[in-house]
Amino acid sequence: MNEYLPLVGLPILALLFVVVTISVNLLLSPTRKNASKYQTFECGIQPTPQPPGGGRFPVKYYVIAMLYIVFDIEIVFLYPWAVTFNQLGAFGLIEMLLFIATVFVSYIYIFRRGGLDWD
């Protein structure tokens, strides 16, 4: 039973941390009601009146989201490679260089097409 004590203690500790943090925040934070606090703000896009069926997001929003996913997946693949680098040898190095080159080509393509311009 002693082996499972940390497995029981960690969720209790996490729950205690959440309860204490929220309680301290409710007790000590200033409460200034303001209409602008309740307005929608999404990823730097200023809120505008939307049609009943919803509004359209600019294509730039989706391009940035896809870029994030591409480079996030690259990091996910780089971490296990870095952990097992010594065991993979030259083959692992060449494969990772090819993978990084592929991602770099996509980065250059997006850069040249103006996908990273914020204007």
Coordinates of N, CA and C in Angstrom, one line a residue, residues 23-107:
S23 N -9.2 30.4 -4.3 CA -9.7 31.1 -3.1 C -9.0 32.4 -2.9
V24 N -7.6 32.3 -3.0 CA -6.8 33.5 -2.8 C -7.2 34.6 -3.8
N25 N -7.4 34.1 -5.1 CA -7.7 35.0 -6.1 C -9.0 35.7 -5.9
L26 N -10.0 35.0 -5.4 CA -11.3 35.5 -5.2 C -11.3 36.5 -4.0
L27 N -10.5 36.2 -3.0 CA -10.4 37.1 -1.8 C -9.6 38.3 -2.0
L28 N -8.5 38.3 -2.8 CA -7.6 39.4 -2.8 C -7.7 40.2 -4.1
S29 N -8.3 39.7 -5.2 CA -8.3 40.4 -6.4 C -9.3 41.6 -6.4
P30 N -8.9 42.7 -7.1 CA -9.9 43.8 -7.2 C -11.0 43.4 -8.1
T31 N -12.2 43.8 -7.7 CA -13.4 43.6 -8.6 C -13.9 44.9 -9.1
R32 N -13.5 45.2 -10.3 CA -14.0 46.4 -11.0 C -14.8 45.9 -12.2
K33 N -16.1 46.0 -12.1 CA -17.0 45.5 -13.2 C -16.9 46.6 -14.3
N34 N -16.7 46.1 -15.5 CA -16.5 46.9 -16.7 C -17.1 46.2 -17.9
A35 N -17.8 46.9 -18.8 CA -18.4 46.3 -19.9 C -17.3 45.7 -20.9
S36 N -16.1 46.4 -21.0 CA -15.1 45.9 -21.9 C -14.5 44.6 -21.5
K37 N -14.6 44.2 -20.2 CA -14.1 42.9 -19.7 C -14.9 41.8 -20.2
Y38 N -16.1 42.0 -20.5 CA -17.0 40.9 -21.0 C -17.1 40.8 -22.5
Q39 N -16.4 41.7 -23.2 CA -16.4 41.6 -24.7 C -15.5 40.4 -25.1
T40 N -15.9 39.9 -26.3 CA -15.1 38.8 -26.9 C -13.8 39.3 -27.5
F41 N -12.7 38.6 -27.2 CA -11.5 39.0 -27.8 C -10.8 37.7 -28.3
E42 N -10.6 37.5 -29.6 CA -10.0 36.2 -30.1 C -8.8 36.5 -30.9
C43 N -7.7 36.1 -30.4 CA -6.4 36.1 -31.2 C -6.1 37.4 -31.9
G44 N -6.3 38.5 -31.3 CA -6.0 39.8 -31.9 C -7.0 40.3 -32.9
I45 N -8.1 39.6 -33.1 CA -9.1 40.1 -34.0 C -10.1 40.9 -33.2
Q46 N -10.3 42.2 -33.6 CA -11.2 43.0 -32.9 C -12.6 42.5 -33.1
P47 N -13.4 42.6 -32.0 CA -14.8 42.1 -32.1 C -15.6 43.0 -33.0
T48 N -16.4 42.4 -33.9 CA -17.3 43.2 -34.8 C -18.7 42.5 -34.7
P49 N -19.7 43.3 -35.0 CA -21.0 42.6 -35.0 C -21.0 41.5 -36.1
Q50 N -21.5 40.4 -35.6 CA -21.5 39.2 -36.5 C -22.9 38.9 -37.0
P51 N -23.0 38.3 -38.2 CA -24.3 37.9 -38.7 C -24.8 36.8 -37.9
P52 N -26.1 36.5 -38.0 CA -26.7 35.5 -37.1 C -26.1 34.1 -37.2
G53 N -25.6 33.7 -38.4 CA -25.0 32.4 -38.5 C -23.6 32.3 -38.1
G54 N -23.0 33.4 -37.7 CA -21.6 33.4 -37.3 C -20.8 34.3 -38.4
G55 N -19.6 34.6 -38.1 CA -18.8 35.4 -38.9 C -17.7 34.6 -39.6
R56 N -16.9 35.3 -40.4 CA -15.8 34.7 -41.1 C -14.5 35.2 -40.5
F57 N -13.6 34.2 -40.4 CA -12.3 34.6 -39.9 C -11.4 34.8 -41.1
P58 N -10.4 35.7 -41.0 CA -9.5 35.9 -42.2 C -8.7 34.6 -42.4
V59 N -8.2 34.5 -43.6 CA -7.4 33.3 -44.0 C -6.1 33.3 -43.2
K60 N -5.6 34.5 -42.9 CA -4.4 34.7 -42.1 C -4.4 33.9 -40.8
Y61 N -5.6 33.9 -40.2 CA -5.8 33.2 -38.9 C -5.5 31.7 -39.1
Y62 N -6.0 31.1 -40.2 CA -5.7 29.7 -40.4 C -4.3 29.4 -40.8
V63 N -3.7 30.3 -41.6 CA -2.3 30.1 -42.0 C -1.4 30.0 -40.7
I64 N -1.6 31.0 -39.8 CA -0.8 31.0 -38.6 C -1.1 29.7 -37.8
A65 N -2.3 29.3 -37.7 CA -2.6 28.0 -37.0 C -1.9 26.8 -37.6
M66 N -1.9 26.7 -38.9 CA -1.2 25.6 -39.6 C 0.3 25.7 -39.4
L67 N 0.9 26.9 -39.4 CA 2.3 27.0 -39.1 C 2.7 26.6 -37.7
Y68 N 1.8 26.9 -36.8 CA 2.1 26.5 -35.4 C 2.1 24.9 -35.4
I69 N 1.1 24.3 -36.0 CA 1.0 22.9 -36.0 C 2.2 22.2 -36.6
V70 N 2.7 22.8 -37.8 CA 3.8 22.2 -38.5 C 5.1 22.2 -37.6
F71 N 5.3 23.4 -37.0 CA 6.6 23.5 -36.2 C 6.4 22.8 -34.8
D72 N 5.2 22.7 -34.3 CA 5.0 22.0 -33.1 C 5.3 20.5 -33.3
I73 N 4.8 20.0 -34.4 CA 5.1 18.5 -34.8 C 6.6 18.3 -35.0
E74 N 7.2 19.3 -35.5 CA 8.7 19.1 -35.7 C 9.4 19.0 -34.4
I75 N 9.0 19.7 -33.4 CA 9.6 19.6 -32.0 C 9.2 18.3 -31.4
V76 N 8.0 17.8 -31.7 CA 7.6 16.5 -31.1 C 8.5 15.4 -31.7
F77 N 8.9 15.5 -32.9 CA 9.8 14.5 -33.5 C 11.3 14.7 -33.1
L78 N 11.7 15.9 -32.8 CA 13.1 16.2 -32.5 C 13.4 15.7 -31.1
Y79 N 12.5 15.7 -30.2 CA 12.8 15.3 -28.8 C 13.2 13.8 -28.7
P80 N 12.4 12.9 -29.2 CA 12.9 11.5 -29.1 C 14.2 11.2 -29.8
W81 N 14.3 11.9 -31.0 CA 15.6 11.8 -31.7 C 16.8 12.2 -30.8
A82 N 16.6 13.3 -30.1 CA 17.7 13.8 -29.3 C 18.0 12.9 -28.1
V83 N 17.0 12.2 -27.6 CA 17.2 11.3 -26.5 C 17.9 10.0 -27.0
T84 N 17.7 9.6 -28.2 CA 18.3 8.3 -28.7 C 19.4 8.6 -29.7
F85 N 19.9 9.8 -29.7 CA 20.9 10.2 -30.7 C 22.1 9.2 -30.8
N86 N 22.7 8.9 -29.6 CA 23.9 8.0 -29.6 C 23.6 6.6 -30.2
Q87 N 22.4 6.1 -30.0 CA 22.1 4.8 -30.5 C 21.8 4.7 -31.9
L88 N 21.3 5.8 -32.5 CA 20.9 5.8 -33.9 C 22.1 6.0 -34.9
G89 N 23.1 6.7 -34.4 CA 24.3 6.8 -35.3 C 24.1 7.7 -36.5
A90 N 24.9 7.4 -37.5 CA 24.8 8.2 -38.7 C 23.5 8.2 -39.4
F91 N 22.9 7.0 -39.4 CA 21.5 6.9 -40.0 C 20.5 7.8 -39.4
G92 N 20.5 7.9 -38.1 CA 19.6 8.8 -37.4 C 19.9 10.3 -37.7
L93 N 21.2 10.6 -37.8 CA 21.6 12.0 -38.2 C 21.1 12.4 -39.6
I94 N 21.3 11.5 -40.5 CA 20.9 11.8 -41.9 C 19.4 11.9 -42.0
E95 N 18.7 11.0 -41.4 CA 17.2 11.0 -41.4 C 16.7 12.3 -40.8
M96 N 17.3 12.8 -39.7 CA 16.8 14.0 -39.1 C 17.2 15.2 -39.9
L97 N 18.3 15.2 -40.5 CA 18.7 16.3 -41.4 C 17.7 16.4 -42.6
L98 N 17.3 15.3 -43.1 CA 16.3 15.3 -44.2 C 15.0 15.8 -43.7
F99 N 14.6 15.4 -42.5 CA 13.3 15.9 -42.0 C 13.4 17.4 -41.7
I100 N 14.5 17.9 -41.1 CA 14.6 19.3 -40.9 C 14.7 20.1 -42.2
A101 N 15.3 19.5 -43.2 CA 15.4 20.2 -44.5 C 14.0 20.3 -45.1
T102 N 13.2 19.3 -45.0 CA 11.8 19.3 -45.5 C 11.0 20.4 -44.8
V103 N 11.1 20.5 -43.5 CA 10.4 21.6 -42.8 C 10.9 22.9 -43.1
F104 N 12.2 23.0 -43.3 CA 12.8 24.3 -43.7 C 12.4 24.8 -45.1
V105 N 12.2 23.8 -46.0 CA 11.7 24.2 -47.3 C 10.3 24.7 -47.2
S106 N 9.4 24.1 -46.4 CA 8.1 24.7 -46.2 C 8.1 26.1 -45.6
Y107 N 9.1 26.3 -44.6 CA 9.2 27.6 -44.0 C 9.6 28.6 -45.1

